[in-house]
Amino acid sequence: MRQAILDKLEHQDATVPERAVDPIAVRQSLGVLENDFEVALVELTDTERVGLVAGQLYLRRNLL
C-alpha cells in the first residue's frame, strides 16, 4: 500500500508542495479502503516520505 501511494504521487508529479494533491482522490484512484489508506499514509508521513500542506499530499523528492 505504501509503495502504491508513493508511485501514485510520483505519477501525478506531486513532488513539491505547490503540486500537492487531494488525499481522497489518491485513495479513490487506488481503490482501497479508507482505513488501510490512512494507516499507510500515517507511516509515510511519520517517516517523512510524504509531506502534507494544507491537507494535500506530496512526495518528498529529497528522500527518494
Tab-separated table of N, CA, C and O in Angstrom:
chain	number	residue	atom	x	y	z
A	1	MET	N	0.828	-1.188	0.000
A	1	MET	CA	0.000	0.000	0.000
A	1	MET	C	0.876	1.258	0.000
A	1	MET	O	0.592	2.194	-0.735
A	2	ARG	N	1.902	1.258	0.856
A	2	ARG	CA	2.767	2.453	0.928
A	2	ARG	C	3.407	2.733	-0.427
A	2	ARG	O	3.423	3.877	-0.879
A	3	GLN	N	3.907	1.686	-1.077
A	3	GLN	CA	4.553	1.888	-2.372
A	3	GLN	C	3.556	2.365	-3.420
A	3	GLN	O	3.894	3.183	-4.277
A	4	ALA	N	2.333	1.885	-3.359
A	4	ALA	CA	1.300	2.322	-4.305
A	4	ALA	C	1.024	3.814	-4.137
A	4	ALA	O	0.849	4.533	-5.128
A	5	ILE	N	0.999	4.288	-2.908
A	5	ILE	CA	0.784	5.726	-2.653
A	5	ILE	C	1.955	6.520	-3.212
A	5	ILE	O	1.767	7.534	-3.901
A	6	LEU	N	3.168	6.081	-2.932
A	6	LEU	CA	4.354	6.783	-3.440
A	6	LEU	C	4.359	6.815	-4.963
A	6	LEU	O	4.634	7.862	-5.575
A	7	ASP	N	4.039	5.696	-5.581
A	7	ASP	CA	4.003	5.622	-7.039
A	7	ASP	C	2.946	6.560	-7.609
A	7	ASP	O	3.177	7.228	-8.620
A	8	LYS	N	1.788	6.605	-6.971
A	8	LYS	CA	0.705	7.470	-7.460
A	8	LYS	C	1.103	8.948	-7.363
A	8	LYS	O	0.869	9.723	-8.297
A	9	LEU	N	1.725	9.332	-6.267
A	9	LEU	CA	2.166	10.721	-6.118
A	9	LEU	C	3.220	11.075	-7.162
A	9	LEU	O	3.192	12.156	-7.750
A	10	GLU	N	4.134	10.157	-7.413
A	10	GLU	CA	5.152	10.403	-8.424
A	10	GLU	C	4.522	10.486	-9.813
A	10	GLU	O	4.855	11.362	-10.610
A	11	HIS	N	3.599	9.587	-10.096
A	11	HIS	CA	2.908	9.586	-11.393
A	11	HIS	C	2.153	10.894	-11.625
A	11	HIS	O	2.107	11.398	-12.747
A	12	GLN	N	1.579	11.442	-10.563
A	12	GLN	CA	0.830	12.695	-10.677
A	12	GLN	C	1.735	13.917	-10.565
A	12	GLN	O	1.256	15.036	-10.560
A	13	ASP	N	3.039	13.697	-10.480
A	13	ASP	CA	4.035	14.764	-10.382
A	13	ASP	C	3.810	15.649	-9.159
A	13	ASP	O	4.098	16.842	-9.174
A	14	ALA	N	3.304	15.041	-8.103
A	14	ALA	CA	3.091	15.767	-6.839
A	14	ALA	C	4.371	15.646	-6.012
A	14	ALA	O	4.422	14.956	-5.005
A	15	THR	N	5.409	16.321	-6.480
A	15	THR	CA	6.726	16.180	-5.878
A	15	THR	C	7.192	17.420	-5.129
A	15	THR	O	8.289	17.433	-4.583
A	16	VAL	N	6.373	18.439	-5.141
A	16	VAL	CA	6.652	19.667	-4.382
A	16	VAL	C	5.336	20.156	-3.797
A	16	VAL	O	4.260	19.848	-4.322
A	17	PRO	N	5.393	20.916	-2.717
A	17	PRO	CA	4.147	21.380	-2.089
A	17	PRO	C	3.207	22.119	-3.045
A	17	PRO	O	1.993	22.008	-2.925
A	18	GLU	N	3.755	22.816	-4.022
A	18	GLU	CA	2.918	23.571	-4.962
A	18	GLU	C	2.077	22.673	-5.857
A	18	GLU	O	1.107	23.110	-6.451
A	19	ARG	N	2.452	21.399	-5.967
A	19	ARG	CA	1.702	20.452	-6.806
A	19	ARG	C	1.063	19.350	-5.977
A	19	ARG	O	0.790	18.251	-6.482
A	20	ALA	N	0.830	19.614	-4.718
A	20	ALA	CA	0.225	18.630	-3.817
A	20	ALA	C	-1.173	18.255	-4.315
A	20	ALA	O	-1.840	19.038	-4.983
A	21	VAL	N	-1.594	17.040	-3.992
A	21	VAL	CA	-2.876	16.516	-4.471
A	21	VAL	C	-3.770	16.112	-3.297
A	21	VAL	O	-3.306	15.864	-2.190
A	22	ASP	N	-5.037	16.009	-3.587
A	22	ASP	CA	-6.041	15.656	-2.590
A	22	ASP	C	-5.894	14.189	-2.175
A	22	ASP	O	-5.910	13.297	-3.033
A	23	PRO	N	-5.749	13.910	-0.879
A	23	PRO	CA	-5.591	12.524	-0.439
A	23	PRO	C	-6.802	11.650	-0.749
A	23	PRO	O	-6.648	10.449	-1.014
A	24	ILE	N	-7.987	12.221	-0.760
A	24	ILE	CA	-9.184	11.438	-1.077
A	24	ILE	C	-9.127	10.964	-2.524
A	24	ILE	O	-9.444	9.820	-2.829
A	25	ALA	N	-8.682	11.834	-3.409
A	25	ALA	CA	-8.563	11.452	-4.820
A	25	ALA	C	-7.526	10.351	-4.991
A	25	ALA	O	-7.725	9.421	-5.785
A	26	VAL	N	-6.429	10.429	-4.258
A	26	VAL	CA	-5.402	9.387	-4.337
A	26	VAL	C	-5.981	8.060	-3.853
A	26	VAL	O	-5.835	7.027	-4.505
A	27	ARG	N	-6.652	8.080	-2.709
A	27	ARG	CA	-7.241	6.855	-2.160
A	27	ARG	C	-8.242	6.246	-3.126
A	27	ARG	O	-8.226	5.041	-3.391
A	28	GLN	N	-9.108	7.068	-3.679
A	28	GLN	CA	-10.119	6.561	-4.598
A	28	GLN	C	-9.497	6.012	-5.875
A	28	GLN	O	-9.951	5.003	-6.410
A	29	SER	N	-8.450	6.662	-6.355
A	29	SER	CA	-7.813	6.173	-7.584
A	29	SER	C	-7.114	4.836	-7.353
A	29	SER	O	-6.954	4.052	-8.279
A	30	LEU	N	-6.707	4.586	-6.121
A	30	LEU	CA	-6.084	3.304	-5.792
A	30	LEU	C	-7.121	2.231	-5.479
A	30	LEU	O	-6.806	1.046	-5.460
A	31	GLY	N	-8.351	2.651	-5.207
A	31	GLY	CA	-9.427	1.702	-4.932
A	31	GLY	C	-9.233	0.917	-3.656
A	31	GLY	O	-9.508	-0.281	-3.626
A	32	VAL	N	-8.761	1.582	-2.606
A	32	VAL	CA	-8.508	0.897	-1.335
A	32	VAL	C	-9.448	1.417	-0.247
A	32	VAL	O	-10.024	2.495	-0.370
A	33	LEU	N	-9.557	0.636	0.803
A	33	LEU	CA	-10.389	1.038	1.932
A	33	LEU	C	-9.756	2.224	2.658
A	33	LEU	O	-8.527	2.331	2.747
A	34	GLU	N	-10.603	3.068	3.184
A	34	GLU	CA	-10.131	4.277	3.849
A	34	GLU	C	-9.179	3.955	4.998
A	34	GLU	O	-8.130	4.582	5.134
A	35	ASN	N	-9.521	2.982	5.819
A	35	ASN	CA	-8.690	2.648	6.972
A	35	ASN	C	-7.299	2.175	6.544
A	35	ASN	O	-6.291	2.595	7.114
A	36	ASP	N	-7.236	1.312	5.539
A	36	ASP	CA	-5.948	0.826	5.042
A	36	ASP	C	-5.100	1.970	4.506
A	36	ASP	O	-3.892	2.040	4.729
A	37	PHE	N	-5.747	2.869	3.790
A	37	PHE	CA	-5.052	4.028	3.223
A	37	PHE	C	-4.511	4.914	4.338
A	37	PHE	O	-3.358	5.348	4.297
A	38	GLU	N	-5.339	5.179	5.342
A	38	GLU	CA	-4.926	6.053	6.444
A	38	GLU	C	-3.736	5.477	7.205
A	38	GLU	O	-2.808	6.209	7.557
A	39	VAL	N	-3.741	4.172	7.444
A	39	VAL	CA	-2.621	3.533	8.151
A	39	VAL	C	-1.332	3.700	7.345
A	39	VAL	O	-0.292	4.086	7.886
A	40	ALA	N	-1.390	3.426	6.064
A	40	ALA	CA	-0.209	3.565	5.212
A	40	ALA	C	0.250	5.018	5.139
A	40	ALA	O	1.453	5.301	5.187
A	41	LEU	N	-0.692	5.931	5.053
A	41	LEU	CA	-0.348	7.349	4.971
A	41	LEU	C	0.322	7.839	6.246
A	41	LEU	O	1.297	8.597	6.193
A	42	VAL	N	-0.154	7.408	7.385
A	42	VAL	CA	0.473	7.784	8.658
A	42	VAL	C	1.914	7.288	8.693
A	42	VAL	O	2.821	8.021	9.093
A	43	GLU	N	2.138	6.067	8.249
A	43	GLU	CA	3.501	5.531	8.214
A	43	GLU	C	4.390	6.363	7.296
A	43	GLU	O	5.544	6.644	7.623
A	44	LEU	N	3.867	6.768	6.149
A	44	LEU	CA	4.656	7.552	5.196
A	44	LEU	C	4.948	8.960	5.704
A	44	LEU	O	6.046	9.476	5.480
A	45	THR	N	3.994	9.570	6.373
A	45	THR	CA	4.244	10.918	6.895
A	45	THR	C	5.149	10.866	8.124
A	45	THR	O	5.983	11.752	8.312
A	46	ASP	N	5.021	9.816	8.929
A	46	ASP	CA	5.895	9.672	10.098
A	46	ASP	C	7.353	9.498	9.688
A	46	ASP	O	8.259	9.964	10.378
A	47	THR	N	7.584	8.818	8.584
A	47	THR	CA	8.949	8.623	8.099
A	47	THR	C	9.383	9.738	7.148
A	47	THR	O	10.450	9.670	6.554
A	48	GLU	N	8.534	10.737	6.975
A	48	GLU	CA	8.794	11.923	6.156
A	48	GLU	C	9.029	11.608	4.688
A	48	GLU	O	9.725	12.327	3.994
A	49	ARG	N	8.418	10.535	4.189
A	49	ARG	CA	8.493	10.236	2.753
A	49	ARG	C	7.400	10.969	1.987
A	49	ARG	O	7.523	11.191	0.788
A	50	VAL	N	6.337	11.324	2.704
A	50	VAL	CA	5.238	12.089	2.126
A	50	VAL	C	5.015	13.302	3.010
A	50	VAL	O	5.046	13.205	4.232
A	51	GLY	N	4.808	14.447	2.369
A	51	GLY	CA	4.527	15.660	3.108
A	51	GLY	C	3.071	16.065	2.973
A	51	GLY	O	2.388	15.657	2.038
A	52	LEU	N	2.627	16.847	3.913
A	52	LEU	CA	1.268	17.393	3.891
A	52	LEU	C	1.354	18.911	3.941
A	52	LEU	O	2.102	19.463	4.749
A	53	VAL	N	0.590	19.557	3.083
A	53	VAL	CA	0.497	21.004	3.102
A	53	VAL	C	-0.960	21.361	2.836
A	53	VAL	O	-1.542	20.932	1.844
A	54	ALA	N	-1.562	22.068	3.760
A	54	ALA	CA	-2.968	22.472	3.649
A	54	ALA	C	-3.874	21.285	3.320
A	54	ALA	O	-4.782	21.387	2.506
A	55	GLY	N	-3.592	20.141	3.944
A	55	GLY	CA	-4.419	18.957	3.743
A	55	GLY	C	-4.181	18.226	2.436
A	55	GLY	O	-4.922	17.316	2.096
A	56	GLN	N	-3.161	18.618	1.697
A	56	GLN	CA	-2.839	17.992	0.421
A	56	GLN	C	-1.525	17.217	0.542
A	56	GLN	O	-0.667	17.567	1.348
A	57	LEU	N	-1.359	16.176	-0.270
A	57	LEU	CA	-0.190	15.299	-0.203
A	57	LEU	C	0.820	15.610	-1.295
A	57	LEU	O	0.449	15.963	-2.413
A	58	TYR	N	2.086	15.433	-0.962
A	58	TYR	CA	3.124	15.493	-1.985
A	58	TYR	C	4.259	14.569	-1.596
A	58	TYR	O	4.457	14.250	-0.430
A	59	LEU	N	4.988	14.105	-2.595
A	59	LEU	CA	6.115	13.197	-2.411
A	59	LEU	C	7.357	14.027	-2.124
A	59	LEU	O	7.683	14.939	-2.870
A	60	ARG	N	8.021	13.701	-1.043
A	60	ARG	CA	9.235	14.421	-0.677
A	60	ARG	C	10.393	13.852	-1.492
A	60	ARG	O	10.954	12.841	-1.139
A	61	ARG	N	10.746	14.509	-2.582
A	61	ARG	CA	11.753	14.034	-3.526
A	61	ARG	C	13.142	13.921	-2.923
A	61	ARG	O	13.923	13.099	-3.345
A	62	ASN	N	13.459	14.733	-1.975
A	62	ASN	CA	14.804	14.703	-1.414
A	62	ASN	C	15.079	13.399	-0.685
A	62	ASN	O	16.220	13.118	-0.333
A	63	LEU	N	14.077	12.576	-0.491
A	63	LEU	CA	14.251	11.313	0.213
A	63	LEU	C	14.176	10.105	-0.703
A	63	LEU	O	14.231	8.978	-0.254
A	64	LEU	N	14.030	10.327	-2.005
A	64	LEU	CA	13.934	9.208	-2.950
A	64	LEU	C	15.294	8.560	-3.139
A	64	LEU	O	16.299	9.146	-3.109
